[in-house]
Short mmCIF file of C-alpha atoms in Angstrom, two decimals:
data_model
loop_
_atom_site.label_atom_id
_atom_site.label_comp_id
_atom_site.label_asym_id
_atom_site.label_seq_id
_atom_site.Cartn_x
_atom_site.Cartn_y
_atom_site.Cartn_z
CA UNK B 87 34.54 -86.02 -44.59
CA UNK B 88 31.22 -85.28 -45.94
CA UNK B 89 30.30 -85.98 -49.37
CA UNK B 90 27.59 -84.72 -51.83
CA UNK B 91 26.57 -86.36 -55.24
CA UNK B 92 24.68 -83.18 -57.27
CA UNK B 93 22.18 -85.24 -59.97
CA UNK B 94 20.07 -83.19 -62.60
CA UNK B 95 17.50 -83.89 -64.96
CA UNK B 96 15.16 -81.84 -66.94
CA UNK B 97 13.47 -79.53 -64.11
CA UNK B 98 14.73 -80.77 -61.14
CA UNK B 99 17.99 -81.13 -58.90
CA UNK B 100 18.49 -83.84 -56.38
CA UNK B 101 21.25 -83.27 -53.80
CA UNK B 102 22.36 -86.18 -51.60
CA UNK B 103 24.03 -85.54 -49.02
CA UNK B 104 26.12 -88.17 -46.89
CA UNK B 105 25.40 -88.97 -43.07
CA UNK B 106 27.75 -87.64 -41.20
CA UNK B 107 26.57 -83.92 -42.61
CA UNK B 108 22.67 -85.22 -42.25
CA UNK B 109 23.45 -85.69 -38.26
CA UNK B 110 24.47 -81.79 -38.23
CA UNK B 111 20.90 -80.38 -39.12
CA UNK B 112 18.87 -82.53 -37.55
CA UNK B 113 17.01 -80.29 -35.53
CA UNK B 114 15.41 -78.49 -38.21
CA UNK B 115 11.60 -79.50 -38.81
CA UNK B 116 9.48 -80.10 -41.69
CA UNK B 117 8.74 -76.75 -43.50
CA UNK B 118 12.31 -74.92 -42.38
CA UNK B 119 15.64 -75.28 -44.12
CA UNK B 120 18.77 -74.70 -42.20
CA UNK B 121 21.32 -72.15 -42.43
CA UNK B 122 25.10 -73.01 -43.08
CA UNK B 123 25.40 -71.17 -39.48
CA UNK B 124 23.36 -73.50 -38.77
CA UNK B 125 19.94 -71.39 -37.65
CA UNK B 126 16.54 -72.93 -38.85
CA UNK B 127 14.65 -70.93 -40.87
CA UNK B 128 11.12 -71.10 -42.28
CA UNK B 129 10.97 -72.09 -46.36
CA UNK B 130 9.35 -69.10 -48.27
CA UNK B 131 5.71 -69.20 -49.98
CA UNK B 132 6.11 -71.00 -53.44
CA UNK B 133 8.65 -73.54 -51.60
CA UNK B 134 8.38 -76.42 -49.31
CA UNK B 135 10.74 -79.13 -47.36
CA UNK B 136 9.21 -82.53 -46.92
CA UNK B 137 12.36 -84.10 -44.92
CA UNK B 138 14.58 -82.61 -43.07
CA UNK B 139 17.34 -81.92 -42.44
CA UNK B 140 18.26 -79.74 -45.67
CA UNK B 141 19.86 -76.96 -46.25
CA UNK B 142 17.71 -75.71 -49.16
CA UNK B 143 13.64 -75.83 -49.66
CA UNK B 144 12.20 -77.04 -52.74
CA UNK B 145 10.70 -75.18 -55.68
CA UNK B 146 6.99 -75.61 -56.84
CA UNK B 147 7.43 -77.36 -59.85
CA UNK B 148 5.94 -74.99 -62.78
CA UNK B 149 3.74 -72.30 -62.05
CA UNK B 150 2.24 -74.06 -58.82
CA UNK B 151 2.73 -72.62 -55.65
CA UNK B 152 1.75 -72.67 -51.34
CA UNK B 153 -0.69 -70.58 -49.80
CA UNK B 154 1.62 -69.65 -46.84
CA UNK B 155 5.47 -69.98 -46.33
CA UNK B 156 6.22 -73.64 -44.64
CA UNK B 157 4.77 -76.07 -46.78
CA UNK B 158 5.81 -79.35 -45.55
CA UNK B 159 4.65 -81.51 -48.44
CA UNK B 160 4.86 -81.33 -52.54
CA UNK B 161 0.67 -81.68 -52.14
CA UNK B 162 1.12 -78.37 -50.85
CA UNK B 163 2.13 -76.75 -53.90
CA UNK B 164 -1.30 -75.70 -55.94
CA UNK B 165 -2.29 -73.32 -58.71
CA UNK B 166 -3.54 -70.33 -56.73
CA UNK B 167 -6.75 -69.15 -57.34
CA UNK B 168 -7.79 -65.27 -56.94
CA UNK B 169 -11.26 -65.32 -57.90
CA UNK B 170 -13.84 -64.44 -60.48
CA UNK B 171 -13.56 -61.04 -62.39
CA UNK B 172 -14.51 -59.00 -65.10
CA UNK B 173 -12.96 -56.46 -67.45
CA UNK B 174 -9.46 -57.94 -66.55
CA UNK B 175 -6.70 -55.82 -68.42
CA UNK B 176 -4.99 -59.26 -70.29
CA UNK B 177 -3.12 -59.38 -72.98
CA UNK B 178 -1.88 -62.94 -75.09
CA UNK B 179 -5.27 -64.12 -75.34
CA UNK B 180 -5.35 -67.67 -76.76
CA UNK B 181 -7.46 -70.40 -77.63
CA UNK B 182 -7.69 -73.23 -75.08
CA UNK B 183 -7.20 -76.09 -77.31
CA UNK B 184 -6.37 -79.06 -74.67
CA UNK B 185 -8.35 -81.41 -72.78
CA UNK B 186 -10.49 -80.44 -69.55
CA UNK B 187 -8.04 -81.64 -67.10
CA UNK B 188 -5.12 -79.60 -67.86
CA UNK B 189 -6.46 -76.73 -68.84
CA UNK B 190 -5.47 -74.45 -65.81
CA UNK B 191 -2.26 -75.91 -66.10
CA UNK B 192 -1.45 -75.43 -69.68
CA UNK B 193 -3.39 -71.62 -68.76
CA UNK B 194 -1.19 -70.91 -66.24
CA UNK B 195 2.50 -72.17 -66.71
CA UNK B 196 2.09 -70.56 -70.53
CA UNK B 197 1.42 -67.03 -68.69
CA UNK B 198 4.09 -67.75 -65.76
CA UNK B 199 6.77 -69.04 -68.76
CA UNK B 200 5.51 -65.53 -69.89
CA UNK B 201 6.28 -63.58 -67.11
CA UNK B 202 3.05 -62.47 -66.04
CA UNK B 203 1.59 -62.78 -62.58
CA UNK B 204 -2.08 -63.59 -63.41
CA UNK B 205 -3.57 -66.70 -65.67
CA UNK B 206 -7.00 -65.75 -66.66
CA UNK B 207 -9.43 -68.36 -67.93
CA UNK B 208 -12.48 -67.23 -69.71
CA UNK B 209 -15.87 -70.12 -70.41
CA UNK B 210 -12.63 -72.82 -70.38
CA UNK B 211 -12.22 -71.71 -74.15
CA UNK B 212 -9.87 -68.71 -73.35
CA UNK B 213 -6.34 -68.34 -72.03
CA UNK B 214 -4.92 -64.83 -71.07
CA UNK B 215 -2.18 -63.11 -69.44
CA UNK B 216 -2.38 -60.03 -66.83
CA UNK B 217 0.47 -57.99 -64.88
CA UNK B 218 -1.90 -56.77 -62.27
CA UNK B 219 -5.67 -57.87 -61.18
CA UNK B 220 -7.61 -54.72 -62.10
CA UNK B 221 -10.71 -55.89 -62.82
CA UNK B 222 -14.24 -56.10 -60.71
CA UNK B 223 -15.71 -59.04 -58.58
CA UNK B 224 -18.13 -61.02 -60.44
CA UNK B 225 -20.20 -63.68 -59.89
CA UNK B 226 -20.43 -65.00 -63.59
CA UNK B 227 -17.74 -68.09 -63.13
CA UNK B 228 -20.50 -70.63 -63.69
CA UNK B 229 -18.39 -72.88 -66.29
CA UNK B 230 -16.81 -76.58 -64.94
CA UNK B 231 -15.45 -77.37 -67.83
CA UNK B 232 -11.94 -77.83 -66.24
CA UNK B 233 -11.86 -81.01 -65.09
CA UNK B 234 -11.80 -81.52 -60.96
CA UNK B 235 -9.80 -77.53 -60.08
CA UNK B 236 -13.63 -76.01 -60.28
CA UNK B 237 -14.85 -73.39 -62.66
CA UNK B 238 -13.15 -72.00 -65.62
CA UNK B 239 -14.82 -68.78 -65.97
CA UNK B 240 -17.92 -67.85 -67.64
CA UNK B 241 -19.54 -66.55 -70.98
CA UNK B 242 -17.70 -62.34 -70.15
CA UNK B 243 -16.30 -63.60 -66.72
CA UNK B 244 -12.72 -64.91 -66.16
CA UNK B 245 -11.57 -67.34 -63.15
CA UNK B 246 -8.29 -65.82 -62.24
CA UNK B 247 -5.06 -67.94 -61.09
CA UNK B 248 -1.41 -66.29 -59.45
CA UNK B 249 1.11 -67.94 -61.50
CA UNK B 250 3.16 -68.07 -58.80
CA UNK B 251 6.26 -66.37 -60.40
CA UNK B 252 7.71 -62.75 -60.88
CA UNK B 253 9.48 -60.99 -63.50
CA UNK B 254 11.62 -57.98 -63.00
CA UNK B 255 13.21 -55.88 -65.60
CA UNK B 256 16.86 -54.42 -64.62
CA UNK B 257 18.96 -52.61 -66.97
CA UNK B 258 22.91 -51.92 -65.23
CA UNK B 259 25.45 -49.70 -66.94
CA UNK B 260 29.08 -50.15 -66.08
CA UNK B 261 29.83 -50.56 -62.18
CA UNK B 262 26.34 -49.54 -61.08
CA UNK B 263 24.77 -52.64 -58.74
CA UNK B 264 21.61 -53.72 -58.54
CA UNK B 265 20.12 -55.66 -55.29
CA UNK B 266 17.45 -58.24 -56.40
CA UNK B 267 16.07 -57.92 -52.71
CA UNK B 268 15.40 -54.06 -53.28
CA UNK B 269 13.09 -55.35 -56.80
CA UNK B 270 11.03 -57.85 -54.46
CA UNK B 271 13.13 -60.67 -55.27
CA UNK B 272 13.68 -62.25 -51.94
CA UNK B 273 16.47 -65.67 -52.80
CA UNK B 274 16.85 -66.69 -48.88
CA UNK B 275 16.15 -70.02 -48.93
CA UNK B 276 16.74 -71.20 -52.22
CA UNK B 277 18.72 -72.49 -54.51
CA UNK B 278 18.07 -71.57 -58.31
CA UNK B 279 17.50 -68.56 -60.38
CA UNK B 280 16.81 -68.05 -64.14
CA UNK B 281 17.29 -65.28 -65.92
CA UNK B 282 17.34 -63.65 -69.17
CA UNK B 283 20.01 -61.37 -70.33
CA UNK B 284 20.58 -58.77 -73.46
CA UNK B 285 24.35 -57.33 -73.18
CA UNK B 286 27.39 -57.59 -75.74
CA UNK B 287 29.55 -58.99 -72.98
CA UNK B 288 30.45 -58.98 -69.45
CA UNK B 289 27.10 -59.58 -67.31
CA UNK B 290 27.94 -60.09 -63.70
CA UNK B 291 26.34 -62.23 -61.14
CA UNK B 292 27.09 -62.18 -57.63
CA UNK B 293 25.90 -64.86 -55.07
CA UNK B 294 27.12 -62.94 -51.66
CA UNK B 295 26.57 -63.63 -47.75
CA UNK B 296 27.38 -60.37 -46.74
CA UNK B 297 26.09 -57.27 -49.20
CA UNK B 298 29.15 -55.39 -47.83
CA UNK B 299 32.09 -57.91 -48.37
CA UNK B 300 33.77 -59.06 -51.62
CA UNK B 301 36.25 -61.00 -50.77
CA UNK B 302 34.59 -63.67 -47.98
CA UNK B 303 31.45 -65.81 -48.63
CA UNK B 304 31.26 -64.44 -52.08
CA UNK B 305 31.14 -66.06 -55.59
CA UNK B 306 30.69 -64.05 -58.82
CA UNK B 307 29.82 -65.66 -61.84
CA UNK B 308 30.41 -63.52 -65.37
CA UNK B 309 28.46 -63.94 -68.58
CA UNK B 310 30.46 -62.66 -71.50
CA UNK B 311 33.86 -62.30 -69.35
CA UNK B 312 36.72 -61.02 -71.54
CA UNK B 313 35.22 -59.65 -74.44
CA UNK B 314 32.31 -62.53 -74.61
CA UNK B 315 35.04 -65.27 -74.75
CA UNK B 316 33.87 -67.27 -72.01
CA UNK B 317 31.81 -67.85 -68.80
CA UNK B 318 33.58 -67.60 -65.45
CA UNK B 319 32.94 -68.42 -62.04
CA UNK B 320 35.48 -66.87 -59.05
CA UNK B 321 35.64 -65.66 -56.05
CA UNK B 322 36.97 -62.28 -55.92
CA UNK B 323 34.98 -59.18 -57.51
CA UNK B 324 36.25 -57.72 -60.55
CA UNK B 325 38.70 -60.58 -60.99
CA UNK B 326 41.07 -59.39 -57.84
CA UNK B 327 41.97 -62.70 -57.58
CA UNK B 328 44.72 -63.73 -60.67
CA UNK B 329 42.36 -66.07 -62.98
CA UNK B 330 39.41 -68.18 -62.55
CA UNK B 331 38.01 -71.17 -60.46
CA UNK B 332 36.15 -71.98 -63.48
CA UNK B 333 35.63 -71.13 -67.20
CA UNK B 334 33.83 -71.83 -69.81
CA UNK B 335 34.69 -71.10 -73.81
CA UNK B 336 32.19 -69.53 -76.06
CA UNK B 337 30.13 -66.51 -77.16
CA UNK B 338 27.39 -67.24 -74.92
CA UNK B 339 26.02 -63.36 -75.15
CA UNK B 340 24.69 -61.48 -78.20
CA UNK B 341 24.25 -57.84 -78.39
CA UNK B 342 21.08 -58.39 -80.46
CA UNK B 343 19.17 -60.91 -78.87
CA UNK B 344 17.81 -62.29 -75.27
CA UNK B 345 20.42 -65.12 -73.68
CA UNK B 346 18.32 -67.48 -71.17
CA UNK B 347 20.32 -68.82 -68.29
CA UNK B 348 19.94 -70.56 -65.22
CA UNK B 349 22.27 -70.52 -61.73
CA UNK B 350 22.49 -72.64 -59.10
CA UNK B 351 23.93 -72.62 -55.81
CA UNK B 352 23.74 -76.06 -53.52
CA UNK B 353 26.45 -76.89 -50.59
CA UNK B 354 29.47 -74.86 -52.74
CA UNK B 355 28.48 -76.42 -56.17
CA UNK B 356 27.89 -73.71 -58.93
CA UNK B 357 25.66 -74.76 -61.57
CA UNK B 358 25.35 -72.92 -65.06
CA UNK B 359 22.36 -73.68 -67.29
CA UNK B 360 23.23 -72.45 -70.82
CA UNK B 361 19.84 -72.13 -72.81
CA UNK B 362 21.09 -72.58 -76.12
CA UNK B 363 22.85 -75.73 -75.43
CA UNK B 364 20.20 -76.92 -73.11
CA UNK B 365 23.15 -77.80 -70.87
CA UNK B 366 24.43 -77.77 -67.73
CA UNK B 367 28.36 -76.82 -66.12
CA UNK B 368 28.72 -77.44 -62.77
CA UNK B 369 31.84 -76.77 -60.72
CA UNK B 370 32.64 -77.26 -56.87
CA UNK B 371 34.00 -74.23 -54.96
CA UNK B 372 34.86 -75.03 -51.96
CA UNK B 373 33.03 -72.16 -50.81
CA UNK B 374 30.27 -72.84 -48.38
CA UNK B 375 27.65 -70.41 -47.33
CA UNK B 376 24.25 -69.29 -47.26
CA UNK B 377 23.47 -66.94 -50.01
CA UNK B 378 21.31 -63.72 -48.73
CA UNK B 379 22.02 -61.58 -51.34
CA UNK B 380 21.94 -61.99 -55.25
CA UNK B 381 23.60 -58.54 -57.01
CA UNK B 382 23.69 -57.96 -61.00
CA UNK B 383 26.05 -55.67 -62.90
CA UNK B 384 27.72 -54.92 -66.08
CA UNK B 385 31.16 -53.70 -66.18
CA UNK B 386 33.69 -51.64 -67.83
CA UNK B 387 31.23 -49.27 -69.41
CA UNK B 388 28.98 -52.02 -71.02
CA UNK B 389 25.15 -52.13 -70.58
CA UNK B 390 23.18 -55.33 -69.53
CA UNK B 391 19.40 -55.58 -70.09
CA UNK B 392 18.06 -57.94 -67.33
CA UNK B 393 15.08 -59.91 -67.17
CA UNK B 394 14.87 -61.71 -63.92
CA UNK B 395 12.45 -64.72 -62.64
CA UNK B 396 11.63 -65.91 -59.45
#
């Protein structure tokens, strides 16, 4: 039998996973993750996997990321600088009131936590956000006052960073589906996704193996489910099944303001992150598989204002 103890603390999951399922993917190599079906496959950019075997790679932790897809080593996760501009379109500019040596951090997890893509540091006094890189080359990014990353931009120049992360803005009405993969959202390979979510009730999230099928390798996990009464996680769309695996009581949705949420998906284990408990609910399916698809919808005529991370 092959067991798995799920642990959590604040920003990170640790999955052991016992021997006897450790001898299966053994022939996976540093930088890949295996598949349930047991193909190796290479961890995405912003990921990496240190030891194999595993069946998921691990995320950057905040708004680092890797240069290529198959980092092999934590080391490998970096804040990713673009280069020196000017006349940047940013908006959020704020005052860089922290010492030298985190100041690209603080710079650029504040914009990721945002959701922008670009950090822009200008003289290391400066901190700005950007949703594209529009602005010219320069030459001006003469300021080290940053501690050991470099320069920090200049007296009108900025030293732009990637923040590594991606926000997309859905909005579903009713039955109408909505692919994550088709927004750029590619969730092969891992194992979390947060979210933010503006609906009444009944917000649908569907973890699926197959985009076609419903009803095999397929877990759906609803926000708001029976008139915002509860949380529930099953395995049957549009509750086809009779109940629940799982459920959670409470009006975790409001029609007036942003819900934050993360889920989780590791070896059949479902975890919910509830953001205004600043708690986890985990629950154990049963259900193995590797997740290719993530699909959002609303249901029953209701609308559900997405904003997804990755």
């Amino acid at each position: 039998m092959v067991t798995t103890l799920l642990t959590r603390g604040v920003g990170y999951t640790s999955v052991i996973i016992s021997l006897s399922l450790l001898s299966a993917v053994s022939g996976c190599s540093p930088g890949e993750y295996q598949q349930y079906s047991g193909d190796c496959m290479t961890c995405p950019k912003g990921t990496y996997s240190e030891n194999p075997p595993s069946y998921r790679c691990l995320n950057c932790p905040n708004a680092t990321s890797t240069l290529t897809d198959g980092a092999t080593n934590h080391s490998d996760c970096v804040y990713e600088k673009v280069g020196c501009y000017e006349n940047l379109s940013t908006v959020n500019d704020t005052f860089l009131d922290v010492d030298n040596d985190v100041k690209v951090q603080s710079c650029v997890d504040s914009c990721a936590e945002w959701g922008y893509l670009y950090a822009a540091i200008q003289n290391a006094t400066s901190c700005s956000c950007a949703q594209m890189n529009d602005g010219t080359s320069s030459s001006g990014c003469d300021n080290t006052d940053c501690g050991a990353v470099g320069t920090c931009g200049g007296e009108t120049a900025t030293t732009v960073y990637r923040t590594g992360r991606r926000k997309v803005a859905i909005t579903t009405i009713d039955y109408t589906e909505e692919d994550l993969t088709a927004h750029g959202l590619n969730i092969s390979g891992m194992s979390e996704l947060e979210f933010r979510v503006l609906a009444c009730k009944d917000a649908h999230v569907r973890l699926m193996y197959d985009r076609a099928n419903y009803t095999h390798e397929f877990i759906e996990v609803v926000f708001g489910h029976s008139q915002n009464k509860y949380i529930g996680i099953r395995d049957r769309k549009h509750g086809v099944v009779v109940g629940d695996l799982a459920f959670y009581p409470g009006s975790y949705l409001d029609c007036f303001n942003w819900k934050f949420f993360r889920v989780s998906w590791e070896n059949g284990t479902i975890s919910i992150f509830i953001g205004d408990e600043n708690k986890w609910y985990s629950y154990d399916t049963g259900i193995v598989f590797d997740v290719n698809y993530l699909v959002i919808s609303a249901y029953g005529g209701t609308q559900c204002c997405w904003q997804m991370f990755a």
